[in-house]
mmCIF file of C-alpha atoms in Angstrom:
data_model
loop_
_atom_site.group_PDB
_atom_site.id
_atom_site.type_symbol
_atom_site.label_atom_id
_atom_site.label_comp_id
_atom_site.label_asym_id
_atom_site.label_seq_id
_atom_site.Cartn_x
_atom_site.Cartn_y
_atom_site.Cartn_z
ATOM 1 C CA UNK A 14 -105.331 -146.890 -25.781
ATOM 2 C CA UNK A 15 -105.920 -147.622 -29.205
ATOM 3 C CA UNK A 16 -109.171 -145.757 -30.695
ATOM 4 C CA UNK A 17 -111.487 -147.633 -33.174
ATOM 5 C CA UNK A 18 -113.586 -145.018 -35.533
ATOM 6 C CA UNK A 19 -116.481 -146.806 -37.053
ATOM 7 C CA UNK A 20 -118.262 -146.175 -39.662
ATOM 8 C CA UNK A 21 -120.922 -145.367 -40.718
ATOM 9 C CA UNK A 22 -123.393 -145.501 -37.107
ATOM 10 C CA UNK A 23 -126.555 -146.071 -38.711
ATOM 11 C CA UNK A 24 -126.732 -148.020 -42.745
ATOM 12 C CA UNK A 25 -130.358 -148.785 -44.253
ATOM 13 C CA UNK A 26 -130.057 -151.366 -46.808
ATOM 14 C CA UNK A 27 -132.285 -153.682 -48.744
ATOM 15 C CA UNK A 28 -132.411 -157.262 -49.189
ATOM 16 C CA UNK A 29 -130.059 -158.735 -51.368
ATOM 17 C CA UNK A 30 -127.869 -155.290 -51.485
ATOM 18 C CA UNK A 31 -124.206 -155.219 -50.434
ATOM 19 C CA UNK A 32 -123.217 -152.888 -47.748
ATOM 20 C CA UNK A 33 -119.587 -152.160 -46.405
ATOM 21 C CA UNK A 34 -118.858 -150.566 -42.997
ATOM 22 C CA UNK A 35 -115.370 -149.225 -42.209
ATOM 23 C CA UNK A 36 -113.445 -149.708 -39.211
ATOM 24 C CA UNK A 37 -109.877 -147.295 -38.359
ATOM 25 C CA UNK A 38 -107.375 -148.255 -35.641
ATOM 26 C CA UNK A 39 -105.785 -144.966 -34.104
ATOM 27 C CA UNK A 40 -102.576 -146.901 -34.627
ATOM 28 C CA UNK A 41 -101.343 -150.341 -36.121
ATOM 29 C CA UNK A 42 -103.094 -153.409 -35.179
ATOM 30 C CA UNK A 43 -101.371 -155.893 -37.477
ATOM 31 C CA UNK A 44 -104.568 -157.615 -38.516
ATOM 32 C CA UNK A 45 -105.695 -158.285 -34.851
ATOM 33 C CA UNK A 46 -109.428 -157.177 -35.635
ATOM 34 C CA UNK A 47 -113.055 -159.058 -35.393
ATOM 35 C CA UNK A 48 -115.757 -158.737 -36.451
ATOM 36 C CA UNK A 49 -118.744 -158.874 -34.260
ATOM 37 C CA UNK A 50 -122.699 -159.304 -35.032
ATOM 38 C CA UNK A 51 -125.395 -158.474 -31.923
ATOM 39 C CA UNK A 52 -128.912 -159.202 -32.026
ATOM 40 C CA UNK A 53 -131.114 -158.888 -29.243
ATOM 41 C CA UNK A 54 -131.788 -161.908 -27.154
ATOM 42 C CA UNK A 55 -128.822 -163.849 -28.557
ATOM 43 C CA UNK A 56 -125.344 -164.243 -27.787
ATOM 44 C CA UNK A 57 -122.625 -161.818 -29.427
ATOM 45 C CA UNK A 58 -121.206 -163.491 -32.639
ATOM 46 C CA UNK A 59 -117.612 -163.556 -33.787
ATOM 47 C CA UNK A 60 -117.994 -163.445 -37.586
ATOM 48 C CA UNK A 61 -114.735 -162.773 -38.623
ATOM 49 C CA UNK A 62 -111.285 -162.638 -36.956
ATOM 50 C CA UNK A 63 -107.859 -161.837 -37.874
ATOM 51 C CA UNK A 64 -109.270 -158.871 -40.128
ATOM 52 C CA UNK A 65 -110.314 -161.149 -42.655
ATOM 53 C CA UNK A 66 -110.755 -165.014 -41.548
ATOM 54 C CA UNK A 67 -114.487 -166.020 -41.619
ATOM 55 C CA UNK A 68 -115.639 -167.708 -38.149
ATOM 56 C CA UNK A 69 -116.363 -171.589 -38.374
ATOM 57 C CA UNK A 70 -120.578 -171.420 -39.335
ATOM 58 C CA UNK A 71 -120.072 -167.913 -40.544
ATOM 59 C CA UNK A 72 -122.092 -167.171 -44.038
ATOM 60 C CA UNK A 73 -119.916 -166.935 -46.944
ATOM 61 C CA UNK A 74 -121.586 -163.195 -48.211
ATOM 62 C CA UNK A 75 -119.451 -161.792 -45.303
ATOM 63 C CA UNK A 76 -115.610 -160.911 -45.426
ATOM 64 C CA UNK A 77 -113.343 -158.472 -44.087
ATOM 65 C CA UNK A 78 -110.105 -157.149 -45.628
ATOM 66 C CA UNK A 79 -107.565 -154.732 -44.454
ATOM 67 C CA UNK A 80 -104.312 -154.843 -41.929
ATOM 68 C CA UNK A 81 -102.080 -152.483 -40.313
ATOM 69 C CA UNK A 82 -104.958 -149.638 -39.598
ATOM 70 C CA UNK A 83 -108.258 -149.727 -42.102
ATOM 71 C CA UNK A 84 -110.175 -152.452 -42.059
ATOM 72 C CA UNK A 85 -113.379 -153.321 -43.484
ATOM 73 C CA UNK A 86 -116.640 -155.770 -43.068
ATOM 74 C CA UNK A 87 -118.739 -156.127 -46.451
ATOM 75 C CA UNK A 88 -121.871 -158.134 -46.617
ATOM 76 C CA UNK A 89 -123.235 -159.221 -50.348
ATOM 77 C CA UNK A 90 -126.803 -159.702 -50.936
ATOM 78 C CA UNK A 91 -128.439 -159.020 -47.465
ATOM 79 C CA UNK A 92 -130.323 -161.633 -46.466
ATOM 80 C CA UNK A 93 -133.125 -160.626 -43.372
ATOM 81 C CA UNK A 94 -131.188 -162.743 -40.508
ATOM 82 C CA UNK A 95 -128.046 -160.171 -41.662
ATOM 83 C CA UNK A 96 -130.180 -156.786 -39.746
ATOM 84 C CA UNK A 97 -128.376 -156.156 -36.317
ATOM 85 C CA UNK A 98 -125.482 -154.403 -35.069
ATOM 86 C CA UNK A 99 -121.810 -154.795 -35.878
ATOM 87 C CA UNK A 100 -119.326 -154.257 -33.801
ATOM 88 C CA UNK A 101 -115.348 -154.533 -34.603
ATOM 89 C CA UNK A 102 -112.247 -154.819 -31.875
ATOM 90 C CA UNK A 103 -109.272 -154.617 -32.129
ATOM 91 C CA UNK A 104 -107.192 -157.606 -30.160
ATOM 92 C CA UNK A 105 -103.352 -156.502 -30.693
ATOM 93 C CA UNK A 106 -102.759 -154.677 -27.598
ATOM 94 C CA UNK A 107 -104.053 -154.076 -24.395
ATOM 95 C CA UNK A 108 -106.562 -152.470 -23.273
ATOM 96 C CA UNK A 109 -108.814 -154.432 -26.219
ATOM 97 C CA UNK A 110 -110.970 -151.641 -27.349
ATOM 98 C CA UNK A 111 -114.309 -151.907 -29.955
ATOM 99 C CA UNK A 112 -116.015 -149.125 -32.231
ATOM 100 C CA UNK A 113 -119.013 -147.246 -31.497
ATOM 101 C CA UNK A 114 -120.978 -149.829 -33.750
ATOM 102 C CA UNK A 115 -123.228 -149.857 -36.858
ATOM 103 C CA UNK A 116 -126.435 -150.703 -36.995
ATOM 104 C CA UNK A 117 -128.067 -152.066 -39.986
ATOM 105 C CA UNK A 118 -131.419 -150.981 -41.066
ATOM 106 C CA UNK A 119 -133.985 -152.293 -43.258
ATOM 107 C CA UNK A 120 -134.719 -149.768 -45.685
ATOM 108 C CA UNK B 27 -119.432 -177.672 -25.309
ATOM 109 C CA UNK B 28 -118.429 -174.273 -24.179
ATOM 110 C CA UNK B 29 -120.454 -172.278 -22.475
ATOM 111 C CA UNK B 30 -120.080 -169.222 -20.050
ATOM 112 C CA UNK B 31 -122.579 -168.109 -17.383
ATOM 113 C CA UNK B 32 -123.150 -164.826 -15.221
ATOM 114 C CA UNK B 33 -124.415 -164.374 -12.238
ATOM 115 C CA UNK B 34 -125.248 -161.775 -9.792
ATOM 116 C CA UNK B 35 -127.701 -159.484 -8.313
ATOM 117 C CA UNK B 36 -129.561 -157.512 -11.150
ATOM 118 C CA UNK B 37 -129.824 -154.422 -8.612
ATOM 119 C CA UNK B 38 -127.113 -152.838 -6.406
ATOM 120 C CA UNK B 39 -127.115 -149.411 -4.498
ATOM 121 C CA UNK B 40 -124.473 -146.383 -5.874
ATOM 122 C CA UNK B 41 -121.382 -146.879 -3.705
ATOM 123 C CA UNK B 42 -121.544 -150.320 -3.107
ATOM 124 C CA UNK B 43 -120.073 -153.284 -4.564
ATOM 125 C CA UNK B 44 -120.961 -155.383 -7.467
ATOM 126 C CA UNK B 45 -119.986 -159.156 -7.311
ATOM 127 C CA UNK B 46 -120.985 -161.696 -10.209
ATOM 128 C CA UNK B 47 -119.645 -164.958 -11.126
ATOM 129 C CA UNK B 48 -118.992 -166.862 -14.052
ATOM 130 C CA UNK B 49 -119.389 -170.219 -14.622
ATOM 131 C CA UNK B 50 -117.453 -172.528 -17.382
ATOM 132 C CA UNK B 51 -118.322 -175.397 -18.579
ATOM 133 C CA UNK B 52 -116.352 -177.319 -21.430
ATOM 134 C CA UNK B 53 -113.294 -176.179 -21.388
ATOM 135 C CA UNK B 54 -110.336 -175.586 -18.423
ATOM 136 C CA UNK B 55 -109.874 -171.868 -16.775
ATOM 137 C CA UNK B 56 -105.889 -173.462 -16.208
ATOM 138 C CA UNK B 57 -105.866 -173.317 -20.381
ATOM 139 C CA UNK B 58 -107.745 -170.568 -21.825
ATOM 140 C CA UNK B 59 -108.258 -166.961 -20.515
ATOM 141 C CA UNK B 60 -111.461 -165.513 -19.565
ATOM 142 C CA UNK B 61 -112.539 -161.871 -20.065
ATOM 143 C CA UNK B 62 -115.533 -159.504 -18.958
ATOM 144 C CA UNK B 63 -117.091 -157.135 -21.676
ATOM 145 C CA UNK B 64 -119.731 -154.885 -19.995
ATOM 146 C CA UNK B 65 -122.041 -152.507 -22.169
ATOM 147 C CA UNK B 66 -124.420 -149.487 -20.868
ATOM 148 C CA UNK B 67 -127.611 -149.610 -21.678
ATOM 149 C CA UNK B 68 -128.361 -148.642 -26.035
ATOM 150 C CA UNK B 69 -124.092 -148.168 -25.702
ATOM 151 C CA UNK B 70 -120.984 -149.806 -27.467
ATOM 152 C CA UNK B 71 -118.910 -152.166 -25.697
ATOM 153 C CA UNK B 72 -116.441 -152.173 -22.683
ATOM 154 C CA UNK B 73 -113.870 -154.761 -22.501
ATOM 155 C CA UNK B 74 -112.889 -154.720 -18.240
ATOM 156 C CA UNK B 75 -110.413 -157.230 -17.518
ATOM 157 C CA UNK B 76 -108.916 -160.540 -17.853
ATOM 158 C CA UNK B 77 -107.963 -163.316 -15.957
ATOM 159 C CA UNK B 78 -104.992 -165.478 -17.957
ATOM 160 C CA UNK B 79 -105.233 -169.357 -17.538
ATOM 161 C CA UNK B 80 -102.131 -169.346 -15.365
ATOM 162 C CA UNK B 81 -104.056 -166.662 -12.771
ATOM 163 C CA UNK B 82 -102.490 -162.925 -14.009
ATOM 164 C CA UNK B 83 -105.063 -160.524 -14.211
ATOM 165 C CA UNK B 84 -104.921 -157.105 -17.047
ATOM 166 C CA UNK B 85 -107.377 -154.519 -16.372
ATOM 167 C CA UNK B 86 -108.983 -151.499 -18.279
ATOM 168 C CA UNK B 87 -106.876 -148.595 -16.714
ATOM 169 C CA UNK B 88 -109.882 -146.694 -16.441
ATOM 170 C CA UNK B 89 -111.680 -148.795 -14.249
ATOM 171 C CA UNK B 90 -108.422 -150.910 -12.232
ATOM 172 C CA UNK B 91 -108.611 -148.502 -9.147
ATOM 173 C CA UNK B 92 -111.833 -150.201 -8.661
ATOM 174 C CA UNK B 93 -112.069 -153.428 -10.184
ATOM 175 C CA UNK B 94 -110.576 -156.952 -9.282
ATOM 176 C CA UNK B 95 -110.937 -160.241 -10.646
ATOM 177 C CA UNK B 96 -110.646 -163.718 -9.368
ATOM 178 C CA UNK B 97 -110.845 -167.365 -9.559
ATOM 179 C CA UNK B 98 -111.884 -170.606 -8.175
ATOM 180 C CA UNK B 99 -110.454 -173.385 -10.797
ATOM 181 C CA UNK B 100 -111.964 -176.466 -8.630
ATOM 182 C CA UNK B 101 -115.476 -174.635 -9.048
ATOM 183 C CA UNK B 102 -114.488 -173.239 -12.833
ATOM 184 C CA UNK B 103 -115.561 -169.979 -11.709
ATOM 185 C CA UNK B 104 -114.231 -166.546 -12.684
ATOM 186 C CA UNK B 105 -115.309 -163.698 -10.578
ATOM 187 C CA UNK B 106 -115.732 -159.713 -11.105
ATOM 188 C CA UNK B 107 -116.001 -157.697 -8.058
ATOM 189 C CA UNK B 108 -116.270 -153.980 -8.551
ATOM 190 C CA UNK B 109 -116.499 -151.283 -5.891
ATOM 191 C CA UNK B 110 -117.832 -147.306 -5.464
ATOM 192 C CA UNK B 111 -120.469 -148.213 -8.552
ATOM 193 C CA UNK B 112 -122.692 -145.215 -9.833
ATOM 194 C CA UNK B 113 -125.243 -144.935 -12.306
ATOM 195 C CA UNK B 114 -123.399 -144.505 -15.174
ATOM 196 C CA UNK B 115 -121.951 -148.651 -14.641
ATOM 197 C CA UNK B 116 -125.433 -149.564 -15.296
ATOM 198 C CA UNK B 117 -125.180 -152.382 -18.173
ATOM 199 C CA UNK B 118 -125.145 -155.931 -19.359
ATOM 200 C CA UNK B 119 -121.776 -157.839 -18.056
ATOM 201 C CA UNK B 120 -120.477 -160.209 -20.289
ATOM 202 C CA UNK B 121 -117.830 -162.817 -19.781
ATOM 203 C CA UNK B 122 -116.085 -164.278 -22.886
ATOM 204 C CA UNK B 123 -113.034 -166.667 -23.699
ATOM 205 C CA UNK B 124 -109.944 -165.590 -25.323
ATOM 206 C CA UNK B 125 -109.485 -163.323 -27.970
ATOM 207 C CA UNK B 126 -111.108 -162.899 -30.408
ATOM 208 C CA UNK B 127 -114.161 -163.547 -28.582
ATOM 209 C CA UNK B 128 -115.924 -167.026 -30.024
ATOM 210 C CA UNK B 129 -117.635 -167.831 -26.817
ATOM 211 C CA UNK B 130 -120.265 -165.593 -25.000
ATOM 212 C CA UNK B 131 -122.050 -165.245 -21.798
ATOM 213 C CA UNK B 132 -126.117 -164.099 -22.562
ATOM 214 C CA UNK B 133 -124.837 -161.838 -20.158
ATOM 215 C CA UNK B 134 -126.141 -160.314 -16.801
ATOM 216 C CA UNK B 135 -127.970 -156.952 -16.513
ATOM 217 C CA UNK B 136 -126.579 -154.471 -13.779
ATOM 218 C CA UNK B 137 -128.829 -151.874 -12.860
ATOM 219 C CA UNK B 138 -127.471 -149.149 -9.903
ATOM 220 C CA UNK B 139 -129.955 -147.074 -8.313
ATOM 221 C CA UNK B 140 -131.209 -146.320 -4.572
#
């Protein structure tokens, strides 16, 4: 199975800071990875998909780069909706595996 | 408009069998796949299975000696059955569309206790 290491677990930010977390693939993915944001109460929410395509409706102050194995999810100037959980998954192979998650603080 | 739907009993006994449903609405199960995500309680996610649009099934190795999914197409229904449960498969079961996953359940909370 292919292993996602996330990073960091736990990020405290501010409004209107920029934050990154990272995502690693144990082996290559291509750029098969999402992006995913949780919030209690509400649906799961693809933000970003093929490592660095923004989801229809998804804000432009997120975007994801990488391919291959290291990925990443930056947000620029946090707005209050952005606090929640992230999630990535990797899609290239079977069985479709996701990291630990981060969760995103307000400092 | 897409939407998925889970069902089930919220409570089931260790050893027994879980069996939920999910129902589609606004698009075909004969032309997209459908997939179930579960997540312990305060954990990360699972993904379980899938059931392709022409009616394979792919299942996480570590749960396929117990798990089986199905389909009724006339009823656009997609069902997860699940057998010897224990504590530890406690969780919120999702069921999602393709990959990557645009379209979520709200999900269905599984708790297993006596």
């Amino acid at each position: 199975d292919v292993q996602m290491t996330q990073s960091p677990s736990y990020l405290a930010a501010s409004p209107g800071e920029s934050v990154s977390i990272s995502c690693k693939a144990s082996k290559s993915i291509s750029n098969n990875l999402a992006w995913y944001q949780e919030k209690p109460g509400k649906a799961n929410k693809l933000l970003i998909h093929s490592g660095s395509t923004l989801q229809s409706g998804t804000p432009s102050r997120f975007s994801g780069s990488g391919s291959g194995t290291d990925f990443t999810l930056t947000i620029r100037s946090l707005e209050s909706e952005d606090f929640a959980v992230y999630y990535c998954q990797q899609y290239n192979e079977y069985p479709y595996t996701f990291g630990a998650g981060t969760k995103l603080e307000l400092k | 408009q897409v939407q998925l739907k889970e069902s089930g009993p919220g409570l089931v006994q260790p050893s027994q069998t879980l069996s939920l449903t999910c129902t589609v609405s606004g698009f075909s199960l004969t032309s997209y796949n459908v997939h179930w995500v579960r997540q312990p309680p305060g954990k990360g996610l699972e993904w379980m299975g899938r059931m392709r649009y022409n009616g394979d099934t792919s299942y996480n190795s570590a749960l396929k000696s117990r798990l089986s999914i199905s389909r009724d197409t006339s009823k656009n229904q997609v069902f997860l059955k699940m057998n010897s449960l224990q504590t530890d498969d406690t969780g919120t079961y999702y069921c999602t569309r393709d990959a990557p996953f645009a379209y979520w359940g709200q999900g269905t909370l599984v708790t297993v206790s006596s």
